[in-house]
Amino acid sequence: MDPQEIKTALGAGLLSFPVTAFDAEGAFAPEPFKAHVEWLSGYPASALFAAGGTGEMFSLKPDEIPQVVAAAKEAAGDTPIVSGCGYGTAMAVDIARAAEAAGADGILLLPHYLTEAPQEGLAAHARAVCNAVGIGVTIYNRGMAKYDPDTVARLADELPNLVGFKDGSGEVGKMRQITAKLGDRLTYLGGLPTAEVFAEAYLAAGFSTYSSAVFNFVPRLAIEFYDSLRAGNRARCEEILNDFFYPFLKLRDRCPGYAVSAIKAGVRIQGFDAGAVRAPLTDLTDEEMTMLERIIGSEKR
Ligand SMILES: O=C([O-])C(=O)C[C@H](O)[C@@H](O)C(=O)[O-]
């Protein structure tokens, strides 16, 4: 897909990150993954991110990432598929190329591994990945990879296929500086864990959309929240926050890593054989699974 096309698609509606299904031995399980992606593609997400954060990209082997992308492409119909990509620069370049060859419509560059880095180094990392592919790239601002507004502006001037900026830092003041500085040059995506709870603030900061992890298991509700937000229906947003999101947050915050594990648990509750999470994450206890079932309530399919 042309970089400008994916840029438009990213800004056109709600985004989501499917979990990656694993079998009983912990290997990638394409069939349950495809069944889940097929179900999700029946709801109007404007792009799906395969092997992203919620897809446990950080626990995948580099050669599994193009397999996940290819399976997502098979199942997603017309919905564009963006591939997660990351680790150090040399690996990120290889992953980006392999994902493009597997049919990815775009790349999401997740933060590199372990070390702090100066702005010059972050720019070199993003530049290498953008230059390695012809498809559009979104950089993910989070953890070890926090890009200053000047760095983002410089990269956007230099790299025509840099099309998106996703934030998981929560630094709203800095985000507003980036959207004010770059205007519509990039598409801006909110990407904090359980992004809905920040969506109103991010909309005000110039972000047109966000990625919804809960879309994985309550897609109808996730779309309703997004539509209500875009329509300025604050009362309905507050109802959904109080009835679903805040109880979900309480469960999510019981254990580090549950921002992903609780999503995968929700997918299992909806009847998809997504399997367990890989270490270093851990799965919900039986008691927590019952709590999650209660939160899903009438959204059970
Ligand atoms: O890397 C990831 O999976 C994300 O950050 C996307 C999630 O959808 C996040 O926005 C969330 O938890 O809602």
Short mmCIF file of C-alpha atoms and ligand atoms in Angstrom, two decimals:
data_model
loop_
_atom_site.label_atom_id
_atom_site.label_comp_id
_atom_site.label_asym_id
_atom_site.label_seq_id
_atom_site.Cartn_x
_atom_site.Cartn_y
_atom_site.Cartn_z
CA MET A 1 0.00 0.00 0.00
CA ASP A 2 1.23 3.48 -0.86
CA PRO A 3 2.47 5.41 2.23
CA GLN A 4 -0.11 8.16 1.70
CA GLU A 5 -2.91 5.59 1.54
CA ILE A 6 -1.94 4.01 4.86
CA LYS A 7 -1.55 7.47 6.38
CA THR A 8 -5.15 8.22 5.42
CA ALA A 9 -6.39 4.81 6.57
CA LEU A 10 -4.71 5.21 9.97
CA GLY A 11 -6.52 8.49 10.56
CA ALA A 12 -9.88 7.30 9.26
CA GLY A 13 -11.20 5.42 12.28
CA LEU A 14 -10.48 3.15 15.21
CA LEU A 15 -7.30 1.03 15.18
CA SER A 16 -6.58 -2.21 16.97
CA PHE A 17 -3.81 -4.67 17.78
CA PRO A 18 -4.85 -8.35 17.59
CA VAL A 19 -3.29 -10.72 20.12
CA THR A 20 -1.02 -13.43 18.69
CA ALA A 21 -2.43 -16.93 19.24
CA PHE A 22 -0.10 -19.63 20.57
CA ASP A 23 -0.69 -23.38 20.76
CA ALA A 24 -0.24 -25.61 23.82
CA GLU A 25 3.54 -25.75 23.16
CA GLY A 26 3.73 -21.97 22.86
CA ALA A 27 4.26 -21.94 19.07
CA PHE A 28 2.43 -19.45 16.81
CA ALA A 29 -1.00 -20.90 15.96
CA PRO A 30 -2.13 -19.41 12.63
CA GLU A 31 -5.60 -20.99 12.47
CA PRO A 32 -7.09 -19.59 15.72
CA PHE A 33 -5.29 -16.31 15.00
CA LYS A 34 -6.96 -16.09 11.58
CA ALA A 35 -10.38 -17.00 13.00
CA HIS A 36 -10.06 -14.16 15.51
CA VAL A 37 -8.81 -11.61 12.93
CA GLU A 38 -11.66 -12.62 10.61
CA TRP A 39 -14.17 -11.93 13.40
CA LEU A 40 -12.57 -8.54 14.09
CA SER A 41 -12.60 -7.57 10.41
CA GLY A 42 -16.39 -7.74 10.55
CA TYR A 43 -16.23 -4.53 12.64
CA PRO A 44 -15.12 -1.23 11.13
CA ALA A 45 -11.52 -0.86 12.35
CA SER A 46 -9.55 1.20 9.85
CA ALA A 47 -6.34 -0.83 10.31
CA LEU A 48 -5.12 -3.78 12.37
CA PHE A 49 -1.57 -3.99 13.75
CA ALA A 50 -0.20 -7.54 13.62
CA ALA A 51 2.61 -8.46 16.03
CA GLY A 52 2.33 -5.15 17.88
CA GLY A 53 2.60 -4.64 21.63
CA THR A 54 -0.69 -6.41 22.37
CA GLY A 55 0.42 -9.06 19.85
CA GLU A 56 3.46 -9.74 22.11
CA MET A 57 5.97 -8.58 19.52
CA PHE A 58 8.54 -8.36 22.31
CA SER A 59 8.23 -12.15 22.82
CA LEU A 60 8.20 -13.19 19.16
CA LYS A 61 11.22 -14.51 17.30
CA PRO A 62 12.08 -12.19 14.38
CA ASP A 63 11.09 -14.85 11.81
CA GLU A 64 7.67 -15.30 13.44
CA ILE A 65 6.70 -11.68 12.72
CA PRO A 66 6.27 -12.09 8.91
CA GLN A 67 4.33 -15.32 9.59
CA VAL A 68 1.90 -13.37 11.80
CA VAL A 69 1.62 -10.63 9.16
CA ALA A 70 0.94 -13.12 6.35
CA ALA A 71 -1.76 -14.86 8.42
CA ALA A 72 -3.37 -11.50 9.26
CA LYS A 73 -3.39 -10.53 5.57
CA GLU A 74 -5.11 -13.82 4.70
CA ALA A 75 -7.86 -13.23 7.26
CA ALA A 76 -8.42 -9.48 7.28
CA GLY A 77 -10.16 -8.93 3.93
CA ASP A 78 -9.73 -5.28 2.92
CA THR A 79 -8.58 -4.07 6.35
CA PRO A 80 -4.97 -2.83 6.06
CA ILE A 81 -2.37 -4.67 8.16
CA VAL A 82 0.48 -2.81 9.83
CA SER A 83 3.36 -4.92 11.16
CA GLY A 84 5.16 -4.46 14.46
CA CYS A 85 8.92 -4.06 14.13
CA GLY A 86 11.66 -3.37 16.65
CA TYR A 87 14.78 -4.43 18.64
CA GLY A 88 18.13 -2.90 17.52
CA THR A 89 18.52 -1.12 14.19
CA ALA A 90 19.97 -4.05 12.20
CA MET A 91 17.21 -6.41 13.36
CA ALA A 92 14.53 -3.77 12.89
CA VAL A 93 15.63 -3.22 9.28
CA ASP A 94 15.47 -6.98 8.59
CA ILE A 95 12.06 -7.31 10.25
CA ALA A 96 10.67 -4.32 8.34
CA ARG A 97 11.84 -5.80 5.01
CA ALA A 98 10.47 -9.26 5.86
CA ALA A 99 7.12 -7.77 6.94
CA GLU A 100 6.87 -5.79 3.70
CA ALA A 101 7.63 -8.95 1.71
CA ALA A 102 4.90 -10.77 3.68
CA GLY A 103 2.37 -8.17 2.52
CA ALA A 104 2.32 -5.61 5.35
CA ASP A 105 0.68 -2.32 4.40
CA GLY A 106 2.75 -0.37 6.92
CA ILE A 107 5.29 -0.66 9.73
CA LEU A 108 4.99 0.32 13.38
CA LEU A 109 8.46 0.88 14.83
CA LEU A 110 8.29 -0.10 18.51
CA PRO A 111 10.93 1.21 20.94
CA HIS A 112 14.38 -0.39 20.64
CA TYR A 113 15.66 -2.75 23.32
CA LEU A 114 17.07 -1.85 26.76
CA THR A 115 19.36 1.15 26.41
CA GLU A 116 18.75 4.89 26.65
CA ALA A 117 19.66 6.74 23.45
CA PRO A 118 20.18 10.34 22.38
CA GLN A 119 17.91 12.06 19.85
CA GLU A 120 20.56 11.68 17.10
CA GLY A 121 20.57 7.90 17.68
CA LEU A 122 16.79 7.63 17.72
CA ALA A 123 16.68 9.58 14.46
CA ALA A 124 19.28 7.27 12.88
CA HIS A 125 17.25 4.22 14.01
CA ALA A 126 13.97 5.53 12.55
CA ARG A 127 15.74 6.70 9.36
CA ALA A 128 17.29 3.26 8.75
CA VAL A 129 13.89 1.55 9.03
CA CYS A 130 12.11 4.12 6.82
CA ASN A 131 14.84 3.83 4.19
CA ALA A 132 14.65 0.02 4.22
CA VAL A 133 11.04 -0.17 2.97
CA GLY A 134 8.68 1.44 0.47
CA ILE A 135 5.64 1.26 2.78
CA GLY A 136 4.60 3.85 5.37
CA VAL A 137 6.21 3.83 8.82
CA THR A 138 4.74 4.98 12.15
CA ILE A 139 7.10 5.61 15.05
CA TYR A 140 6.00 4.60 18.54
CA ASN A 141 6.96 7.14 21.20
CA ARG A 142 7.31 5.21 24.47
CA GLY A 143 9.80 3.86 26.99
CA MET A 144 13.38 4.15 25.70
CA ALA A 145 12.31 5.84 22.46
CA LYS A 146 10.92 9.27 23.22
CA TYR A 147 11.29 11.59 20.25
CA ASP A 148 11.54 15.36 20.78
CA PRO A 149 9.33 17.60 18.64
CA ASP A 150 12.42 18.84 16.70
CA THR A 151 13.52 15.27 15.98
CA VAL A 152 10.05 14.33 14.70
CA ALA A 153 9.96 17.46 12.51
CA ARG A 154 13.42 16.72 11.08
CA LEU A 155 12.50 13.11 10.31
CA ALA A 156 9.20 14.13 8.73
CA ASP A 157 11.01 16.63 6.44
CA GLU A 158 13.53 14.04 5.40
CA LEU A 159 11.48 10.85 5.07
CA PRO A 160 8.39 10.88 2.85
CA ASN A 161 7.31 7.42 4.05
CA LEU A 162 7.26 8.45 7.72
CA VAL A 163 3.48 8.75 7.97
CA GLY A 164 2.50 8.31 11.61
CA PHE A 165 3.37 9.12 15.20
CA LYS A 166 1.95 6.95 17.98
CA ASP A 167 2.25 7.97 21.61
CA GLY A 168 2.44 5.71 24.62
CA SER A 169 4.23 8.21 26.88
CA GLY A 170 1.25 10.19 28.16
CA GLU A 171 3.19 13.48 27.93
CA VAL A 172 0.22 15.43 26.62
CA GLY A 173 1.97 18.83 26.64
CA LYS A 174 4.76 17.52 24.42
CA MET A 175 2.23 15.78 22.19
CA ARG A 176 0.41 19.05 21.65
CA GLN A 177 3.75 20.65 20.72
CA ILE A 178 4.28 17.95 18.08
CA THR A 179 0.79 18.26 16.59
CA ALA A 180 1.09 22.07 16.59
CA LYS A 181 4.50 21.93 14.92
CA LEU A 182 3.77 19.28 12.29
CA GLY A 183 0.05 19.76 11.63
CA ASP A 184 -1.32 17.27 9.13
CA ARG A 185 2.11 16.08 7.94
CA LEU A 186 1.62 12.96 10.12
CA THR A 187 -1.29 10.94 11.44
CA TYR A 188 -1.28 10.92 15.26
CA LEU A 189 -2.36 7.82 17.18
CA GLY A 190 -3.02 7.56 20.90
CA GLY A 191 -1.40 4.36 22.16
CA LEU A 192 -1.27 4.35 25.94
CA PRO A 193 -2.35 1.08 27.55
CA THR A 194 -6.17 0.93 27.42
CA ALA A 195 -6.12 3.99 25.18
CA GLU A 196 -9.83 4.79 25.61
CA VAL A 197 -9.29 6.17 29.11
CA PHE A 198 -7.06 8.91 27.63
CA ALA A 199 -8.86 9.32 24.31
CA GLU A 200 -10.71 12.53 25.17
CA ALA A 201 -7.50 14.29 26.28
CA TYR A 202 -5.64 13.06 23.19
CA LEU A 203 -8.39 14.20 20.86
CA ALA A 204 -8.04 17.68 22.37
CA ALA A 205 -4.26 17.49 21.83
CA GLY A 206 -4.72 16.98 18.08
CA PHE A 207 -4.65 13.16 17.89
CA SER A 208 -7.34 11.98 15.51
CA THR A 209 -7.51 8.38 16.65
CA TYR A 210 -6.17 5.71 19.03
CA SER A 211 -5.48 2.02 19.14
CA SER A 212 -7.96 -0.02 21.13
CA ALA A 213 -6.69 -3.21 22.75
CA VAL A 214 -10.15 -4.09 24.12
CA PHE A 215 -11.43 -4.14 20.52
CA ASN A 216 -9.87 -7.63 20.57
CA PHE A 217 -12.73 -8.99 22.68
CA VAL A 218 -15.48 -6.33 22.85
CA PRO A 219 -15.30 -4.87 19.34
CA ARG A 220 -18.89 -3.62 19.29
CA LEU A 221 -18.40 -1.68 22.52
CA ALA A 222 -15.01 -0.32 21.38
CA ILE A 223 -16.60 1.01 18.19
CA GLU A 224 -19.51 2.49 20.11
CA PHE A 225 -17.08 4.31 22.42
CA TYR A 226 -15.08 5.62 19.45
CA ASP A 227 -18.23 6.80 17.62
CA SER A 228 -19.58 8.47 20.78
CA LEU A 229 -16.27 10.23 21.33
CA ARG A 230 -16.10 11.50 17.75
CA ALA A 231 -19.74 12.63 17.92
CA GLY A 232 -19.05 14.55 21.15
CA ASN A 233 -21.49 12.34 23.08
CA ARG A 234 -19.77 12.77 26.43
CA ALA A 235 -22.59 11.26 28.44
CA ARG A 236 -22.40 7.94 26.57
CA CYS A 237 -18.58 7.92 26.82
CA GLU A 238 -18.85 8.39 30.59
CA GLU A 239 -21.38 5.56 30.85
CA ILE A 240 -19.07 3.18 28.98
CA LEU A 241 -16.05 4.35 31.02
CA ASN A 242 -17.89 3.74 34.29
CA ASP A 243 -19.57 0.47 33.30
CA PHE A 244 -16.73 -1.19 31.43
CA PHE A 245 -13.37 0.60 31.31
CA TYR A 246 -12.84 1.50 34.99
CA PRO A 247 -13.74 -2.01 36.23
CA PHE A 248 -11.44 -3.40 33.51
CA LEU A 249 -8.64 -1.05 34.65
CA LYS A 250 -8.98 -2.32 38.21
CA LEU A 251 -8.42 -5.87 36.99
CA ARG A 252 -5.64 -4.84 34.56
CA ASP A 253 -3.74 -3.07 37.35
CA ARG A 254 -3.60 -6.17 39.58
CA CYS A 255 -0.40 -7.37 37.92
CA PRO A 256 2.31 -5.91 35.64
CA GLY A 257 1.77 -7.05 32.06
CA TYR A 258 -1.99 -7.54 32.41
CA ALA A 259 -2.52 -4.73 29.85
CA VAL A 260 -1.75 -7.56 27.40
CA SER A 261 -2.64 -10.71 29.42
CA ALA A 262 -6.16 -9.49 30.25
CA ILE A 263 -6.78 -8.76 26.57
CA LYS A 264 -5.72 -12.26 25.56
CA ALA A 265 -7.89 -13.64 28.36
CA GLY A 266 -10.85 -11.70 26.95
CA VAL A 267 -10.23 -13.20 23.52
CA ARG A 268 -10.26 -16.71 25.07
CA ILE A 269 -13.51 -15.90 26.90
CA GLN A 270 -15.02 -14.96 23.53
CA GLY A 271 -14.27 -18.51 22.37
CA PHE A 272 -11.04 -18.10 20.38
CA ASP A 273 -8.22 -20.50 21.08
CA ALA A 274 -5.63 -17.74 21.58
CA GLY A 275 -3.60 -19.76 24.10
CA ALA A 276 -1.49 -18.48 26.96
CA VAL A 277 0.79 -15.45 26.97
CA ARG A 278 4.51 -16.08 26.61
CA ALA A 279 6.96 -15.32 29.44
CA PRO A 280 7.82 -12.79 30.76
CA LEU A 281 4.05 -12.15 30.93
CA THR A 282 1.79 -14.29 33.09
CA ASP A 283 -1.85 -15.27 32.66
CA LEU A 284 -4.85 -14.30 34.76
CA THR A 285 -5.80 -16.59 37.65
CA ASP A 286 -9.11 -18.51 37.54
CA GLU A 287 -10.61 -15.97 39.95
CA GLU A 288 -9.53 -13.11 37.66
CA MET A 289 -10.97 -14.91 34.61
CA THR A 290 -14.34 -14.98 36.41
CA MET A 291 -13.99 -11.26 37.17
CA LEU A 292 -13.29 -10.56 33.50
CA GLU A 293 -16.28 -12.63 32.39
CA ARG A 294 -18.43 -10.47 34.64
CA ILE A 295 -16.99 -7.27 33.14
CA ILE A 296 -17.64 -8.55 29.60
CA GLY A 297 -21.23 -9.35 30.64
CA SER A 298 -23.66 -8.85 27.81
CA GLU A 299 -20.83 -8.23 25.31
CA LYS A 300 -20.20 -12.00 25.30
CA ARG A 301 -20.79 -13.28 21.78
O1 LIG B 1 1.49 -1.68 21.29
C1 LIG B 1 0.31 -1.90 21.56
O2 LIG B 1 -0.22 -3.00 21.52
C2 LIG B 1 -0.49 -0.73 21.91
O3 LIG B 1 0.01 0.16 22.48
C3 LIG B 1 -1.86 -0.67 21.44
C4 LIG B 1 -2.90 -0.91 22.45
O4 LIG B 1 -4.06 -1.08 21.71
C5 LIG B 1 -3.09 0.21 23.48
O5 LIG B 1 -3.35 1.38 22.85
C6 LIG B 1 -4.20 -0.21 24.41
O6 LIG B 1 -3.91 -1.02 25.32
O7 LIG B 1 -5.35 0.20 24.21
#
